[in-house]
Amino acid sequence: MIGGRVLDLSALLAFAERRSVYADALVWTAVEEDVVLLMPSSACGLAWARLDDRARPVLEVLLGLPVAVADDLGAGRAREIGQLLRGRDGRLDIAHAAVCSRQRGWPLVTTEPESYAVLDVDLEIEPLI
């Protein structure tokens, strides 16, 4: 069975902005050990929008790694996210990451573990330090 991690928006920003030694270690260990890094496309789009010109090339390197996989926000995935968000206050990118993590059974890497509480979903969270 192939293992992996789901990186949410906050994890992408932490890596691209060079704010977390743990994020660096996680990414480069994943490359060395062939661990898949799954990134929801909704988080990738928001990261591109929020990062400054110095950090965007770092994100581009991350997205181009051989272990990097983007989870597209197609019709089926949109339905799953919508079902998770129904009746709740929550962000699309947070729900997208939660659906990816739950579906694959992989830990979700984030600097904002509290953001997932509103979804009331049992997830394995790996907080970035």
XYZ file of C-alpha atoms in Angstrom:
129
model
C 0.000 0.000 0.000
C 1.329 3.416 -0.950
C 1.408 5.904 1.894
C 1.125 9.620 1.794
C 0.217 12.896 3.386
C -2.366 15.512 2.462
C -0.998 19.064 2.560
C -3.597 21.770 3.098
C -3.307 25.458 2.210
C -1.556 26.351 5.460
C 1.053 23.617 4.908
C 1.660 24.773 1.333
C 2.146 28.350 2.536
C 4.439 27.280 5.383
C 6.664 25.371 2.962
C 6.684 27.977 0.187
C 7.338 30.861 2.590
C 10.084 28.858 4.338
C 8.361 29.266 7.735
C 8.584 25.703 8.985
C 11.573 23.438 9.415
C 9.097 20.579 9.843
C 7.490 21.341 6.461
C 10.920 21.265 4.818
C 11.796 17.970 6.503
C 8.433 16.453 5.604
C 8.722 17.337 1.917
C 12.323 16.236 1.430
C 11.809 13.034 3.420
C 8.780 12.288 1.242
C 10.961 12.662 -1.843
C 13.651 10.359 -0.422
C 11.158 7.737 0.795
C 8.667 7.940 -2.127
C 5.821 9.141 0.081
C 3.023 10.778 -1.901
C 2.219 14.413 -1.104
C -1.392 15.023 -2.094
C -2.392 18.656 -2.517
C -6.010 19.675 -3.089
C -6.246 21.860 -6.189
C -8.372 24.344 -4.231
C -5.473 24.822 -1.794
C -2.980 25.123 -4.657
C -5.031 27.869 -6.301
C -5.338 29.814 -3.065
C -1.615 29.415 -2.402
C -0.780 30.859 -5.833
C -3.034 33.818 -5.061
C -1.605 34.507 -1.595
C 2.110 33.983 -2.123
C 4.423 36.816 -3.081
C 6.806 36.692 -6.033
C 9.659 35.266 -3.926
C 7.643 32.308 -2.633
C 5.846 31.291 -5.843
C 8.920 29.556 -7.341
C 9.198 27.449 -4.175
C 5.569 26.370 -4.590
C 6.286 25.574 -8.222
C 9.167 23.305 -7.159
C 6.893 21.552 -4.655
C 4.143 20.990 -7.219
C 6.686 19.616 -9.696
C 8.182 17.007 -7.380
C 7.782 13.387 -8.489
C 5.850 12.596 -5.282
C 3.456 15.546 -5.667
C -0.107 14.793 -6.733
C -2.891 17.347 -7.147
C -6.450 16.334 -6.290
C -8.653 18.031 -8.858
C -11.912 19.679 -7.923
C -14.112 17.940 -10.476
C -17.849 17.290 -10.327
C -17.606 14.187 -8.153
C -15.215 15.775 -5.694
C -17.344 18.937 -5.575
C -20.351 16.806 -4.580
C -18.391 15.140 -1.750
C -17.162 18.504 -0.482
C -20.648 19.986 -0.674
C -22.076 17.082 1.307
C -19.433 17.560 3.988
C -20.089 21.314 4.196
C -23.896 21.063 4.134
C -25.302 22.839 7.182
C -21.868 23.898 8.404
C -19.796 27.029 8.282
C -16.581 26.039 6.620
C -14.083 26.849 3.922
C -14.024 24.996 0.625
C -10.262 24.381 0.790
C -10.521 22.972 4.324
C -13.340 20.628 3.318
C -11.439 19.590 0.174
C -8.380 18.646 2.246
C -10.569 16.781 4.756
C -12.281 14.768 2.008
C -8.893 13.854 0.501
C -7.511 12.790 3.877
C -10.584 10.780 4.817
C -10.856 9.053 1.444
C -7.210 7.979 1.315
C -6.783 7.364 5.035
C -3.724 9.603 5.062
C -2.744 12.155 7.718
C -3.607 15.771 7.002
C -0.702 18.182 7.491
C -1.725 21.669 8.623
C -0.746 24.667 10.722
C -4.462 25.192 11.484
C -5.788 21.993 13.093
C -8.599 23.950 14.751
C -10.051 24.774 11.319
C -11.117 21.154 10.908
C -13.181 20.998 14.118
C -16.208 22.602 12.425
C -16.416 19.648 10.020
C -16.922 17.112 12.809
C -14.977 14.471 10.873
C -12.548 11.961 12.330
C -9.219 12.847 10.717
C -5.619 12.106 11.565
C -4.079 15.571 11.847
C -0.333 16.217 11.768
C 0.135 19.766 13.020
C 3.093 21.671 11.618
C 5.249 23.096 14.361
